[in-house]
CSV table of C-alpha atoms in Angstrom, one decimal:
chain,number,residue,atom,x,y,z
A,1,UNK,CA,-14.9,10.3,3.5
A,2,UNK,CA,-16.2,8.5,0.5
A,3,UNK,CA,-15.8,4.6,0.4
A,4,UNK,CA,-13.2,3.2,-1.9
A,5,UNK,CA,-11.2,0.0,-2.3
A,6,UNK,CA,-7.8,0.2,-3.4
A,7,UNK,CA,-5.6,-2.9,-4.1
A,8,UNK,CA,-3.4,-2.5,-2.9
A,9,UNK,CA,4.1,-8.0,-2.5
A,10,UNK,CA,20.6,-11.4,-1.9
A,11,UNK,CA,22.7,-9.4,-3.0
A,12,UNK,CA,24.7,-9.0,0.4
A,13,UNK,CA,26.6,-5.5,-1.1
A,14,UNK,CA,23.4,-4.4,-2.6
A,15,UNK,CA,21.8,-4.8,0.8
A,16,UNK,CA,24.5,-3.1,2.7
A,17,UNK,CA,24.2,-0.2,0.4
A,18,UNK,CA,20.7,0.4,0.6
A,19,UNK,CA,20.7,-0.1,4.6
A,20,UNK,CA,23.7,2.2,4.6
A,21,UNK,CA,21.9,5.0,2.5
A,22,UNK,CA,18.5,4.7,4.4
A,23,UNK,CA,20.8,5.2,7.6
A,24,UNK,CA,21.7,8.4,6.3
A,25,UNK,CA,18.5,9.2,5.0
A,26,UNK,CA,16.6,8.9,8.3
A,27,UNK,CA,16.1,11.0,11.0
A,28,UNK,CA,16.3,9.4,14.3
A,29,UNK,CA,12.8,10.2,16.4
A,30,UNK,CA,11.5,9.3,19.7
A,31,UNK,CA,8.1,7.9,19.7
A,32,UNK,CA,7.7,6.5,22.6
A,33,UNK,CA,5.5,9.1,24.4
A,34,UNK,CA,2.9,9.4,21.7
A,35,UNK,CA,-0.1,7.5,23.0
A,36,UNK,CA,-1.5,5.6,20.2
A,37,UNK,CA,-2.5,1.5,20.3
A,38,UNK,CA,-3.3,-0.1,17.4
A,39,UNK,CA,-5.4,-3.3,18.1
A,40,UNK,CA,-6.7,-4.7,14.9
A,41,UNK,CA,-10.4,-5.9,15.5
A,42,UNK,CA,-11.1,-9.1,14.1
A,43,UNK,CA,-14.3,-8.6,12.6
A,44,UNK,CA,-13.8,-11.9,10.7
A,45,UNK,CA,-14.5,-13.8,13.7
A,46,UNK,CA,-17.2,-11.2,14.6
A,47,UNK,CA,-19.0,-12.2,11.7
A,48,UNK,CA,-18.4,-15.8,11.9
A,49,UNK,CA,-20.4,-15.9,15.1
A,50,UNK,CA,-23.5,-14.7,12.7
A,51,UNK,CA,-23.2,-18.7,11.6
A,52,UNK,CA,-23.8,-20.3,15.1
A,53,UNK,CA,-26.0,-17.5,17.0
A,54,UNK,CA,-29.0,-16.0,16.6
A,55,UNK,CA,-28.5,-13.6,13.2
A,56,UNK,CA,-30.8,-10.7,14.3
A,57,UNK,CA,-29.0,-10.8,18.1
A,58,UNK,CA,-25.5,-11.1,16.5
A,59,UNK,CA,-26.0,-8.2,14.0
A,60,UNK,CA,-27.2,-5.3,16.7
A,61,UNK,CA,-23.8,-6.3,18.4
A,62,UNK,CA,-21.5,-6.0,14.5
A,63,UNK,CA,-24.1,-2.9,13.9
A,64,UNK,CA,-22.5,-1.5,17.6
A,65,UNK,CA,-19.5,-2.3,17.3
A,66,UNK,CA,-18.2,-1.6,13.8
A,67,UNK,CA,-21.0,0.4,12.6
A,68,UNK,CA,-20.5,2.1,9.5
A,69,UNK,CA,-18.0,-0.7,8.9
A,70,UNK,CA,-20.5,-2.8,9.0
A,71,UNK,CA,-23.0,-1.6,7.0
A,72,UNK,CA,-20.5,-1.6,3.7
A,73,UNK,CA,-19.8,-4.9,4.3
A,74,UNK,CA,-23.0,-6.0,3.7
A,75,UNK,CA,-23.7,-3.5,0.8
A,76,UNK,CA,-20.4,-3.0,-1.4
A,77,UNK,CA,-18.5,-6.1,-0.2
A,78,UNK,CA,-21.3,-9.1,-0.3
A,79,UNK,CA,-23.5,-7.1,-1.9
A,80,UNK,CA,-26.6,-8.5,0.0
A,81,UNK,CA,-28.7,-5.8,-0.4
A,82,UNK,CA,-29.8,-3.0,2.1
A,83,UNK,CA,-28.3,-3.6,5.6
A,84,UNK,CA,-31.4,-1.8,7.2
A,85,UNK,CA,-33.6,-4.7,5.8
A,86,UNK,CA,-32.8,-7.9,7.4
A,87,UNK,CA,-33.9,-9.9,3.6
A,88,UNK,CA,-30.2,-10.0,3.5
A,89,UNK,CA,-29.7,-12.6,6.2
A,90,UNK,CA,-30.6,-15.2,3.7
A,91,UNK,CA,-27.7,-14.2,1.6
A,92,UNK,CA,-25.7,-15.0,4.8
A,93,UNK,CA,-26.9,-18.1,5.4
A,94,UNK,CA,-26.1,-19.2,1.9
A,95,UNK,CA,-22.3,-18.1,2.0
A,96,UNK,CA,-22.0,-19.5,5.5
A,97,UNK,CA,-23.8,-22.9,4.1
A,98,UNK,CA,-21.0,-23.0,1.4
A,99,UNK,CA,-17.8,-25.3,1.6
A,100,UNK,CA,-15.8,-22.2,-0.1
A,101,UNK,CA,-16.2,-20.4,3.0
A,102,UNK,CA,-15.3,-22.7,5.7
A,103,UNK,CA,-12.4,-23.5,3.3
A,104,UNK,CA,-11.3,-19.8,3.1
A,105,UNK,CA,-12.0,-19.3,7.2
A,106,UNK,CA,-9.7,-22.2,7.9
A,107,UNK,CA,-7.1,-20.7,6.3
A,108,UNK,CA,-7.5,-17.8,7.3
A,109,UNK,CA,-7.5,-18.6,11.1
A,110,UNK,CA,-4.1,-20.3,10.2
A,111,UNK,CA,-2.3,-18.2,8.9
A,112,UNK,CA,-3.6,-15.1,11.2
A,113,UNK,CA,-4.3,-17.0,14.8
A,114,UNK,CA,-3.5,-13.5,16.4
A,115,UNK,CA,-2.1,-10.4,14.7
A,116,UNK,CA,0.4,-9.4,17.7
A,117,UNK,CA,3.2,-8.7,14.8
A,118,UNK,CA,1.0,-6.5,12.9
A,119,UNK,CA,-0.6,-4.5,16.2
A,120,UNK,CA,2.9,-3.5,17.1
A,121,UNK,CA,3.8,-2.8,13.6
A,122,UNK,CA,1.1,-0.6,12.7
A,123,UNK,CA,1.4,0.7,16.6
A,124,UNK,CA,4.9,2.5,16.0
A,125,UNK,CA,3.8,3.6,12.0
A,126,UNK,CA,0.8,5.2,13.8
A,127,UNK,CA,2.7,6.7,16.3
A,128,UNK,CA,5.3,7.9,14.0
A,129,UNK,CA,2.6,9.6,11.6
A,130,UNK,CA,1.3,11.7,14.8
A,131,UNK,CA,4.7,12.6,15.4
A,132,UNK,CA,4.8,14.1,12.1
A,133,UNK,CA,1.3,14.9,11.8
A,134,UNK,CA,-0.1,15.5,15.6
A,135,UNK,CA,-3.6,16.5,14.6
A,136,UNK,CA,-4.5,13.9,12.1
A,137,UNK,CA,-7.4,11.4,13.4
A,138,UNK,CA,-6.4,7.6,12.3
A,139,UNK,CA,-8.3,5.2,11.6
A,140,UNK,CA,-9.8,2.0,13.6
A,141,UNK,CA,-8.5,-1.1,11.8
A,142,UNK,CA,-10.7,-3.8,10.8
A,143,UNK,CA,-9.6,-7.2,9.6
A,144,UNK,CA,-12.0,-9.0,7.3
A,145,UNK,CA,-12.8,-11.3,4.2
A,146,UNK,CA,-12.8,-9.6,1.1
A,147,UNK,CA,-13.8,-11.9,-0.9
A,148,UNK,CA,-11.3,-11.4,-2.9
A,149,UNK,CA,-11.8,-8.0,-4.2
A,150,UNK,CA,-9.1,-6.2,-2.9
A,151,UNK,CA,-6.3,-5.9,0.0
A,152,UNK,CA,-7.4,-2.6,1.8
A,153,UNK,CA,-10.4,-0.7,2.2
A,154,UNK,CA,-11.1,2.7,3.6
A,155,UNK,CA,-14.4,4.2,5.0
A,156,UNK,CA,-15.7,6.3,6.9
A,157,UNK,CA,-13.3,6.7,10.1
A,158,UNK,CA,-12.2,2.9,9.8
A,159,UNK,CA,-9.5,1.0,7.6
A,160,UNK,CA,-10.1,-2.4,6.4
A,161,UNK,CA,-7.7,-5.4,5.8
A,162,UNK,CA,-8.7,-8.1,3.7
A,163,UNK,CA,-7.1,-11.2,5.5
A,164,UNK,CA,-8.0,-13.6,2.3
A,165,UNK,CA,-5.5,-11.2,-0.3
A,166,UNK,CA,-2.9,-11.6,2.4
A,167,UNK,CA,-2.3,-15.6,2.7
A,168,UNK,CA,0.9,-16.0,1.6
A,169,UNK,CA,2.0,-16.0,-2.2
A,170,UNK,CA,1.7,-20.3,-2.6
A,171,UNK,CA,-2.0,-19.7,-0.6
A,172,UNK,CA,-4.1,-22.5,-2.5
A,173,UNK,CA,-6.8,-19.9,-3.6
A,174,UNK,CA,-4.7,-17.7,-5.3
A,175,UNK,CA,-3.9,-19.7,-8.7
A,176,UNK,CA,-7.5,-19.6,-9.2
A,177,UNK,CA,-7.6,-16.0,-9.2
A,178,UNK,CA,-4.9,-15.0,-12.0
A,179,UNK,CA,-7.1,-13.0,-14.0
A,180,UNK,CA,-7.6,-10.5,-11.4
A,181,UNK,CA,-4.1,-11.1,-9.5
A,182,UNK,CA,-1.2,-12.5,-11.7
A,183,UNK,CA,1.5,-14.1,-9.7
A,184,UNK,CA,3.4,-11.0,-10.3
A,185,UNK,CA,0.6,-8.8,-8.3
A,186,UNK,CA,-0.4,-12.2,-5.9
A,187,UNK,CA,3.7,-12.9,-4.8
A,188,UNK,CA,3.2,-9.7,-2.6
A,189,UNK,CA,0.0,-11.1,-1.0
A,190,UNK,CA,2.1,-12.2,2.1
A,191,UNK,CA,1.1,-10.8,5.9
A,192,UNK,CA,4.9,-9.0,5.9
A,193,UNK,CA,3.0,-6.5,3.4
A,194,UNK,CA,-0.3,-5.9,5.9
A,195,UNK,CA,1.5,-2.8,7.6
A,196,UNK,CA,2.7,-1.3,4.3
A,197,UNK,CA,-0.2,-1.3,2.4
A,198,UNK,CA,-2.2,0.0,5.4
A,199,UNK,CA,0.2,3.1,6.0
A,200,UNK,CA,0.5,3.5,2.1
A,201,UNK,CA,-3.5,3.1,2.1
A,202,UNK,CA,-3.9,6.1,4.6
A,203,UNK,CA,-1.5,8.1,2.8
A,204,UNK,CA,-2.8,8.2,-0.7
A,205,UNK,CA,-6.6,7.6,0.0
A,206,UNK,CA,-6.8,9.8,2.7
A,207,UNK,CA,-4.4,12.2,3.8
A,208,UNK,CA,-2.3,13.0,0.9
A,209,UNK,CA,-4.9,12.0,-2.4
A,210,UNK,CA,-3.3,12.8,-5.8
A,211,UNK,CA,-4.4,16.3,-7.5
A,212,UNK,CA,-6.3,15.4,-10.8
A,213,UNK,CA,-4.8,18.2,-12.2
A,214,UNK,CA,-1.5,16.8,-12.0
A,215,UNK,CA,-1.4,14.8,-14.9
A,216,UNK,CA,2.1,14.8,-16.4
A,217,UNK,CA,4.5,11.8,-15.8
A,218,UNK,CA,6.8,14.6,-13.8
A,219,UNK,CA,3.7,15.4,-11.7
A,220,UNK,CA,2.7,11.9,-11.2
A,221,UNK,CA,6.5,10.6,-10.2
A,222,UNK,CA,7.1,13.1,-7.9
A,223,UNK,CA,3.6,12.4,-6.1
A,224,UNK,CA,4.5,8.4,-6.0
A,225,UNK,CA,7.9,9.9,-4.9
A,226,UNK,CA,6.3,11.6,-1.8
A,227,UNK,CA,4.3,9.1,-0.8
A,228,UNK,CA,7.0,6.7,-0.8
A,229,UNK,CA,9.1,9.1,1.3
A,230,UNK,CA,6.6,9.4,4.0
A,231,UNK,CA,6.4,5.2,4.2
A,232,UNK,CA,10.4,5.8,4.4
A,233,UNK,CA,9.7,8.2,7.7
A,234,UNK,CA,6.5,6.4,9.1
A,235,UNK,CA,8.1,2.6,8.7
A,236,UNK,CA,12.2,3.0,8.7
A,237,UNK,CA,12.4,-0.9,9.1
A,238,UNK,CA,10.5,-2.0,6.0
A,239,UNK,CA,12.6,-3.2,3.2
A,240,UNK,CA,12.4,-0.2,0.0
A,241,UNK,CA,11.6,-3.8,-1.9
A,242,UNK,CA,8.8,-4.2,0.2
A,243,UNK,CA,7.8,-0.1,0.3
A,244,UNK,CA,7.4,-0.1,-3.6
A,245,UNK,CA,6.4,-3.8,-4.3
A,246,UNK,CA,9.9,-5.0,-6.7
A,247,UNK,CA,11.4,-8.1,-5.9
A,248,UNK,CA,15.4,-7.7,-4.7
A,249,UNK,CA,16.1,-8.7,-8.2
A,250,UNK,CA,14.3,-5.5,-9.8
A,251,UNK,CA,15.3,-3.1,-7.1
A,252,UNK,CA,19.0,-4.4,-8.0
A,253,UNK,CA,18.2,-3.6,-12.1
A,254,UNK,CA,17.0,0.0,-11.1
A,255,UNK,CA,20.3,1.2,-8.9
A,256,UNK,CA,22.8,-0.9,-11.9
A,257,UNK,CA,20.5,1.2,-14.6
A,258,UNK,CA,19.1,4.3,-13.1
A,259,UNK,CA,21.4,6.5,-15.6
A,260,UNK,CA,19.9,4.5,-18.7
A,261,UNK,CA,16.2,4.8,-16.9
A,262,UNK,CA,16.7,8.8,-16.1
A,263,UNK,CA,18.5,9.6,-19.6
A,264,UNK,CA,15.1,6.9,-21.2
A,265,UNK,CA,12.7,9.9,-19.9
A,266,UNK,CA,14.5,12.6,-21.5
A,267,UNK,CA,15.0,11.8,-24.9
A,268,UNK,CA,12.1,10.2,-25.1
A,269,UNK,CA,10.6,13.9,-23.8
A,270,UNK,CA,8.5,12.0,-21.2
A,271,UNK,CA,8.5,14.1,-18.3
A,272,UNK,CA,5.6,17.0,-19.4
A,273,UNK,CA,3.5,14.5,-21.2
A,274,UNK,CA,0.1,14.5,-20.2
A,275,UNK,CA,-1.4,11.6,-22.4
A,276,UNK,CA,-2.1,9.2,-19.7
A,277,UNK,CA,-1.9,5.9,-22.5
A,278,UNK,CA,1.6,7.4,-23.3
A,279,UNK,CA,3.0,7.2,-19.4
A,280,UNK,CA,0.5,4.7,-17.8
A,281,UNK,CA,3.4,2.1,-18.2
A,282,UNK,CA,6.0,4.1,-16.5
A,283,UNK,CA,3.5,3.8,-13.4
A,284,UNK,CA,1.2,1.0,-13.2
A,285,UNK,CA,1.6,-2.9,-11.9
A,286,UNK,CA,3.0,-4.9,-14.5
A,287,UNK,CA,5.6,-7.9,-14.4
A,288,UNK,CA,8.4,-5.2,-16.7
A,289,UNK,CA,8.7,-2.0,-18.3
A,290,UNK,CA,8.3,-2.5,-22.3
A,291,UNK,CA,11.1,-0.8,-24.1
A,292,UNK,CA,13.6,-0.7,-21.4
A,293,UNK,CA,16.3,-3.9,-20.6
A,294,UNK,CA,17.3,-6.8,-22.0
A,295,UNK,CA,14.9,-9.9,-22.3
A,296,UNK,CA,12.1,-8.4,-20.2
A,297,UNK,CA,14.3,-8.3,-16.8
A,298,UNK,CA,13.3,-4.5,-16.3
A,299,UNK,CA,11.6,-3.0,-13.2
A,300,UNK,CA,8.3,-2.3,-13.6
A,301,UNK,CA,6.8,1.3,-12.2
A,302,UNK,CA,10.1,2.9,-13.5
A,303,UNK,CA,8.4,6.1,-13.0
A,304,UNK,CA,7.2,5.6,-9.4
A,305,UNK,CA,10.9,4.2,-8.3
A,306,UNK,CA,12.3,7.1,-10.3
A,307,UNK,CA,10.4,10.1,-8.5
A,308,UNK,CA,10.9,8.3,-5.2
A,309,UNK,CA,14.8,8.7,-6.0
A,310,UNK,CA,14.1,12.2,-7.0
A,311,UNK,CA,12.5,13.2,-3.6
A,312,UNK,CA,15.0,11.1,-1.7
A,313,UNK,CA,17.9,13.1,-3.2
A,314,UNK,CA,15.8,16.9,-2.7
A,315,UNK,CA,15.5,16.0,1.0
A,316,UNK,CA,18.9,15.0,1.3
A,317,UNK,CA,19.7,18.5,0.3
A,318,UNK,CA,17.2,20.3,2.0
A,319,UNK,CA,17.6,18.8,5.9
A,320,UNK,CA,15.1,21.8,7.1
A,321,UNK,CA,12.2,20.7,4.8
A,322,UNK,CA,9.7,19.2,7.1
A,323,UNK,CA,7.7,15.5,5.8
A,324,UNK,CA,4.6,17.9,5.9
A,325,UNK,CA,5.8,20.3,4.0
A,326,UNK,CA,7.4,18.3,2.1
A,327,UNK,CA,4.0,16.0,1.5
A,328,UNK,CA,2.1,20.0,0.6
A,329,UNK,CA,4.8,20.9,-1.6
A,330,UNK,CA,3.0,20.4,-5.1
A,331,UNK,CA,5.8,22.2,-7.2
A,332,UNK,CA,7.0,19.0,-9.0
A,333,UNK,CA,9.7,21.2,-11.2
A,334,UNK,CA,11.0,22.8,-8.0
A,335,UNK,CA,11.8,19.4,-6.7
A,336,UNK,CA,13.2,18.4,-9.4
A,337,UNK,CA,15.7,21.3,-10.3
A,338,UNK,CA,16.8,21.4,-6.4
A,339,UNK,CA,17.0,17.7,-6.3
A,340,UNK,CA,19.8,18.3,-9.1
A,341,UNK,CA,19.0,14.5,-9.5
A,342,UNK,CA,21.9,13.2,-12.2
A,343,UNK,CA,22.1,9.5,-11.7
A,344,UNK,CA,24.6,7.3,-13.0
A,345,UNK,CA,24.6,3.6,-13.5
A,346,UNK,CA,25.5,1.5,-10.6
A,347,UNK,CA,28.4,0.0,-12.6
A,348,UNK,CA,29.9,3.4,-13.8
């Protein structure tokens, strides 16, 4: 698998409605006998031992334990040169001597003295993936410092978690990173986002990569909707807001105005538009969606959210369709037609 980076963070009545609809939609499955246990390996702690132990000795330990991930970390994250040439040791000495590294290590250690909660969450999620996809070889999971490059990385047999981008929304480091990670993104850099981002990354980058030929807005809406429905099934206890990366207020806005959102897509003839410059604002991260809502209060990624609702409606009407069958179905038009998606605003 090629190496890639992905960065992938109350209203009582509204929360109750979401919980009720999710319960109706979710099938109870028993994963207790599926032999999967996830233990996130703390590469960050093993790597730090190069600071206090002979580097050549510890490098051998890291190579043995982490294999390709260690090479990728040296060459692609640190950009320290070839991992086959010990000249990169000089770069490591500079890193370890810097106050920036020690400050970051301090904050990561404080936020993650252990990862027991994430181990338990990922174990449950991976068991559910195995339930639906028994032949899937799941990756080893490593935690490390990404140098504020990406929340997650995926490579040959591994999935990496950049703990420096999960320190909590109020981390002292994030105000200096607003050019790359504005607040509407960094507010999701929290521990509760680790498991959803791992599962989403595995789905998008490993199991179900998007087909380049699916370039219409409708195709992209249904693709993203299927990814989020996959998360519904494998992360049944994760709130919808966390799965899609909304605030509760943004999620409520979508529900309140779902009829208007759908009407807008139809009236503007957007479903079959293939010009990415015209449709990207309905798919990508942003503080709001231009052109919809008053006072910039609309939710972003309205194409993604709407695709999710269409897929949910389709699956509600087709209880015999399995999750693998859904994920393999690239006929976005059929899914839309058979969903009979005709939303009305919540207040109508």
